[in-house]
PDB file of C-alpha atoms and ligand atoms in Angstrom:
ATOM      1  CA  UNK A   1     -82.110  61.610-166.360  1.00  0.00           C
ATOM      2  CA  UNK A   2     -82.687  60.898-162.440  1.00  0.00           C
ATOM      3  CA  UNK A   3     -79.950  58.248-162.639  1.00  0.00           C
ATOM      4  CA  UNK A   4     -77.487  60.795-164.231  1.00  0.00           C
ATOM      5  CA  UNK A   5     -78.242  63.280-161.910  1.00  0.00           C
ATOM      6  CA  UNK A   6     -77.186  60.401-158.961  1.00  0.00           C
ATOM      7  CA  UNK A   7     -74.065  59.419-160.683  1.00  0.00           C
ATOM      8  CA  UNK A   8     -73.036  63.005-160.834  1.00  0.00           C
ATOM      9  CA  UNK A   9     -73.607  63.244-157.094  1.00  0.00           C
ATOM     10  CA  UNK A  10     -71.581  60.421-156.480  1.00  0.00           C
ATOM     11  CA  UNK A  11     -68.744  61.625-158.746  1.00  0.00           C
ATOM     12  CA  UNK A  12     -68.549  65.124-157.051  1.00  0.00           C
ATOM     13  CA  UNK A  13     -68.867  63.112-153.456  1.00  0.00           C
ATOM     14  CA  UNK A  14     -66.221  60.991-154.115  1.00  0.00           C
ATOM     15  CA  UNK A  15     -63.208  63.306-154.759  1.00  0.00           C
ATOM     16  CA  UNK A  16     -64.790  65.464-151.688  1.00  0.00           C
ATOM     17  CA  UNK A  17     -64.663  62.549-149.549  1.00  0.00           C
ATOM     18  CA  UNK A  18     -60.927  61.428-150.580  1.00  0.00           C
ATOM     19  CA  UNK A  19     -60.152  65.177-149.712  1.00  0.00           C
ATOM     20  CA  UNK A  20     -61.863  64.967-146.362  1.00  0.00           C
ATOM     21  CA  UNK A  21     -59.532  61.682-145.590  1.00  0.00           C
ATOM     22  CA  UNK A  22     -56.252  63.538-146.829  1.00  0.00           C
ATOM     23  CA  UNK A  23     -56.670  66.806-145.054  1.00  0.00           C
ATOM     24  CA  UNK A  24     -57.747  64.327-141.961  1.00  0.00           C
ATOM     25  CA  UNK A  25     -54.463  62.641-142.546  1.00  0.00           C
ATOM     26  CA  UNK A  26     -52.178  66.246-143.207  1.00  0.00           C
ATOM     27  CA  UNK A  27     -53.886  67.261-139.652  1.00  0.00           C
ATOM     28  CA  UNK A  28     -52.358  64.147-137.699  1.00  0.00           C
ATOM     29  CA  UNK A  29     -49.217  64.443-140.109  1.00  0.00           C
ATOM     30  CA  UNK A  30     -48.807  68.240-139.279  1.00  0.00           C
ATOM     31  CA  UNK A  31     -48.793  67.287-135.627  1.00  0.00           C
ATOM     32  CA  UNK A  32     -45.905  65.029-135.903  1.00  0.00           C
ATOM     33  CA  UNK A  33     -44.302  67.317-138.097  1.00  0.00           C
ATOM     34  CA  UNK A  34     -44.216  70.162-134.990  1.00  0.00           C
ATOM     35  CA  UNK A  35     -42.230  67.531-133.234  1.00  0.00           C
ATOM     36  CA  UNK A  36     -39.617  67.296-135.536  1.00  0.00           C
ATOM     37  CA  UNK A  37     -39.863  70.833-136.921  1.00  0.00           C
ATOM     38  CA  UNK A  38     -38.624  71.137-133.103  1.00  0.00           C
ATOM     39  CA  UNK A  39     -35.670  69.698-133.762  1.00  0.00           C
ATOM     40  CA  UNK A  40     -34.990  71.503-136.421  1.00  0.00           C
ATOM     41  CA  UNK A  41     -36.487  74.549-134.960  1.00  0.00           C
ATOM     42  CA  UNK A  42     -32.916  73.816-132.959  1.00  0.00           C
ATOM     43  CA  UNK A  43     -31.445  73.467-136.348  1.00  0.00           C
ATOM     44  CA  UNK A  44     -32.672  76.854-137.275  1.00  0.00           C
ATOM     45  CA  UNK A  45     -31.699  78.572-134.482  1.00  0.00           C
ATOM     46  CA  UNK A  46     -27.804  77.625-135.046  1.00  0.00           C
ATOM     47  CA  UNK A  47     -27.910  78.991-138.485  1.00  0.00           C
ATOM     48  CA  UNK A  48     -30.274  81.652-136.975  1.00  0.00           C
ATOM     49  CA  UNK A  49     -32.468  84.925-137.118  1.00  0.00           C
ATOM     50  CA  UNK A  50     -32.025  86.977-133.483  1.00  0.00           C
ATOM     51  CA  UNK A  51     -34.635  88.677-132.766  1.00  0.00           C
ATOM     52  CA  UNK A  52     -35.052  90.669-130.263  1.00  0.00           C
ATOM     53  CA  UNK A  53     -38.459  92.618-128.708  1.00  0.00           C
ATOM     54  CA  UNK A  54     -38.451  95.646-126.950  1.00  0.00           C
ATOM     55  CA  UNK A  55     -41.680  95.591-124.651  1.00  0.00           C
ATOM     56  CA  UNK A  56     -42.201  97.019-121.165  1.00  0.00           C
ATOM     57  CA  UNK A  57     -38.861  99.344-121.240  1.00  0.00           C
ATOM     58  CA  UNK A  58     -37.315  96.287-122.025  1.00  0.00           C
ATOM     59  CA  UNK A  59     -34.971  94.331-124.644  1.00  0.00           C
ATOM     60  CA  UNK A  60     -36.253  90.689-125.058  1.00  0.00           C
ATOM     61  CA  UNK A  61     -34.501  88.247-124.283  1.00  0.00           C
ATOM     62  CA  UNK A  62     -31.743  89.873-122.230  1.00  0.00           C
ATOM     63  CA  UNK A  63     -28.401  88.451-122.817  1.00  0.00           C
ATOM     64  CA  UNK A  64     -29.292  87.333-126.537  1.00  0.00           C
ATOM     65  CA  UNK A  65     -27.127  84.878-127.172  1.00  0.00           C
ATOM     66  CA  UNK A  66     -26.105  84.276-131.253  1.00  0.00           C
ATOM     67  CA  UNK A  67     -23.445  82.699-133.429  1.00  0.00           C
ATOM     68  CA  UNK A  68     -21.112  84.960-135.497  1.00  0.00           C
ATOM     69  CA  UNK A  69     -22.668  86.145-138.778  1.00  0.00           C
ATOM     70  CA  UNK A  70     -26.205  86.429-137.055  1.00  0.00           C
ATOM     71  CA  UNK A  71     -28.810  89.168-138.533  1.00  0.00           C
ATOM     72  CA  UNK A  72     -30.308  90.387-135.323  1.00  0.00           C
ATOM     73  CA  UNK A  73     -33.794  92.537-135.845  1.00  0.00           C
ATOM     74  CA  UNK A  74     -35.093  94.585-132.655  1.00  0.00           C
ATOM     75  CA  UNK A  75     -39.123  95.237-133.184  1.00  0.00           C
ATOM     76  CA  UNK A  76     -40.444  98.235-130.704  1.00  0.00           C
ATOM     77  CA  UNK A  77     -43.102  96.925-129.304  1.00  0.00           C
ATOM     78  CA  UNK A  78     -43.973 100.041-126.981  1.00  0.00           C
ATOM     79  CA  UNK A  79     -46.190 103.292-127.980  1.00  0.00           C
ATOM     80  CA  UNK A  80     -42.465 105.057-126.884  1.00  0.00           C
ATOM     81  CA  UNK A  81     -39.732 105.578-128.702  1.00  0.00           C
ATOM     82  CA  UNK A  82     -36.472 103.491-128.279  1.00  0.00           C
ATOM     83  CA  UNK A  83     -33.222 102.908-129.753  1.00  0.00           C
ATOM     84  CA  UNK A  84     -30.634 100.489-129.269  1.00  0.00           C
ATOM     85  CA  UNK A  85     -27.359 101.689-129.165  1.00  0.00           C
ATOM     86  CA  UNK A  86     -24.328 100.093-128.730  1.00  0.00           C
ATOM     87  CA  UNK A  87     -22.043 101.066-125.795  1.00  0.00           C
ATOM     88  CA  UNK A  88     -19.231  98.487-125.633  1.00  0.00           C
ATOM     89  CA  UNK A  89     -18.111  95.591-127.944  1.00  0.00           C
ATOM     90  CA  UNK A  90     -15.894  94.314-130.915  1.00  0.00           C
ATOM     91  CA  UNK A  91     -18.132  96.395-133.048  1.00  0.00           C
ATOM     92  CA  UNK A  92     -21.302  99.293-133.216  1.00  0.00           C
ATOM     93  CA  UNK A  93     -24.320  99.965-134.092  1.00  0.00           C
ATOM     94  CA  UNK A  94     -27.343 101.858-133.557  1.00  0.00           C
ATOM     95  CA  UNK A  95     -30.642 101.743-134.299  1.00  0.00           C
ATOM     96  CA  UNK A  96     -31.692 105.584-134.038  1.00  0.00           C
ATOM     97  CA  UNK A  97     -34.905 106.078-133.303  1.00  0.00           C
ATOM     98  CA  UNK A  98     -37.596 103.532-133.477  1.00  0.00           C
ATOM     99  CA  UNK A  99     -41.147 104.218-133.010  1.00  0.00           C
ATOM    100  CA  UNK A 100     -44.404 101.557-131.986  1.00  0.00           C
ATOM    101  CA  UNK A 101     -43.837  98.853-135.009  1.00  0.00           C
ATOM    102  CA  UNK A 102     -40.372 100.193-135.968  1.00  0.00           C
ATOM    103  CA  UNK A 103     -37.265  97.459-136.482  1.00  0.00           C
ATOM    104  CA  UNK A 104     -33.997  97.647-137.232  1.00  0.00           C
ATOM    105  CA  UNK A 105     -31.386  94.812-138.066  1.00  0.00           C
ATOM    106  CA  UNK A 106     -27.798  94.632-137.399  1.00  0.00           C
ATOM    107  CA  UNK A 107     -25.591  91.679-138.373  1.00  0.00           C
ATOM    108  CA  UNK A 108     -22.786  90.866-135.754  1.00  0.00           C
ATOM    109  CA  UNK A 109     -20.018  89.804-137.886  1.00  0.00           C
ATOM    110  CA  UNK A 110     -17.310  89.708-134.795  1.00  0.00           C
ATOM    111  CA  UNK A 111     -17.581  87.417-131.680  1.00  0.00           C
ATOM    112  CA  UNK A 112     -17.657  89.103-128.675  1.00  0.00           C
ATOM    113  CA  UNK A 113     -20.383  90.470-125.951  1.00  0.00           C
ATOM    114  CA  UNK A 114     -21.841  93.812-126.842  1.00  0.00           C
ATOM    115  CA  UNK A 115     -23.539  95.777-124.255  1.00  0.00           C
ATOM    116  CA  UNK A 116     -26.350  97.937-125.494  1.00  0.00           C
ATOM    117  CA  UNK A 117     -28.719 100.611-124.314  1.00  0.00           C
ATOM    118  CA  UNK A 118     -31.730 102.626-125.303  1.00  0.00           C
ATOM    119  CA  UNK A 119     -30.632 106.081-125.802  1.00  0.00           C
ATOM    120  CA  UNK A 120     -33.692 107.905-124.306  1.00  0.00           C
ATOM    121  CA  UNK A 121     -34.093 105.439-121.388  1.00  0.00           C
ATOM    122  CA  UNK A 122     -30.427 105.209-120.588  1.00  0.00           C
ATOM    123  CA  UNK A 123     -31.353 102.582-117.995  1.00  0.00           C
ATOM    124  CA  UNK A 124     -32.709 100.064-120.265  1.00  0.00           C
ATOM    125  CA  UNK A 125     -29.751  97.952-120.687  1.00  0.00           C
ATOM    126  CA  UNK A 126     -28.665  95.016-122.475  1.00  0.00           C
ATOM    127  CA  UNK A 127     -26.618  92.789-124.092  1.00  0.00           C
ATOM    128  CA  UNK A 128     -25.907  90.548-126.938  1.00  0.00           C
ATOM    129  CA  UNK A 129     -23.143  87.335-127.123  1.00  0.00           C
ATOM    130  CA  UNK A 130     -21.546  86.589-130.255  1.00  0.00           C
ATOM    131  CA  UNK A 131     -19.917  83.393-129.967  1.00  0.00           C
TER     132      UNK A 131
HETATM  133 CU1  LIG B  17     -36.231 103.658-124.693  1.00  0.00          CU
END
């Protein structure tokens, strides 16, 4: 019965152990996965989300640069209330208002540079490339 009991310790510490080795393994492998996910964290990027914060009375980054056919998503990250509101390109849009946590999403279908603004802080400015 006591020799049972062992073998059933070893069986369950077995597997465990073999787990313990793997996940040991997926650590190091995850590491040198982030290096490559780099590169095609570039990849990504081409194909790519925009996103752009607005923090500070600011739009993040500022000029956001994106290929044609891009869906770019503005988060407001400030406790005021912004917009982001076209003023000059091949094309318009407008966010309306966006509270703390709000986001809206536009997809620039046309190349071109569109200048933007927030329409309640008409001197946050910006602009997004479309190339
Ligand atoms: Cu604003």
């Amino acid at each position: 019965m006591t020799s049972s009991g062992l073998r059933q310790a070893a069986w369950w510490a077995a597997p465990l152990l073999a787990l313990a080795l793997v996940a040991g393994c997926g650590g190091s492998d995850s590491k040198s996965e982030g290096g490559s996910a780099s590169g095609g964290g570039g990849a990504k990027a081409q194909s790519g989300d925009g996103g752009v914060e607005i923090k500070g009375f600011e739009f993040k980054p500022d000029p956001l640069k994106v290929k044609a056919g891009t869906k770019v998503t503005w988060t407001n990250e400030d406790s005021a209330t912004h917009t982001a509101t076209s003023k000059e390109g091949p094309a318009e849009f407008d966010s309306n208002n966006m509270k703390k946590g709000d986001s809206f999403s536009y997809t620039f279908e046309k190349s071109g540079t569109y200048e933007y603004i927030c329409e309640i802080h008409t001197n946050m400015k910006a602009t997004v490339t479309v190339g």
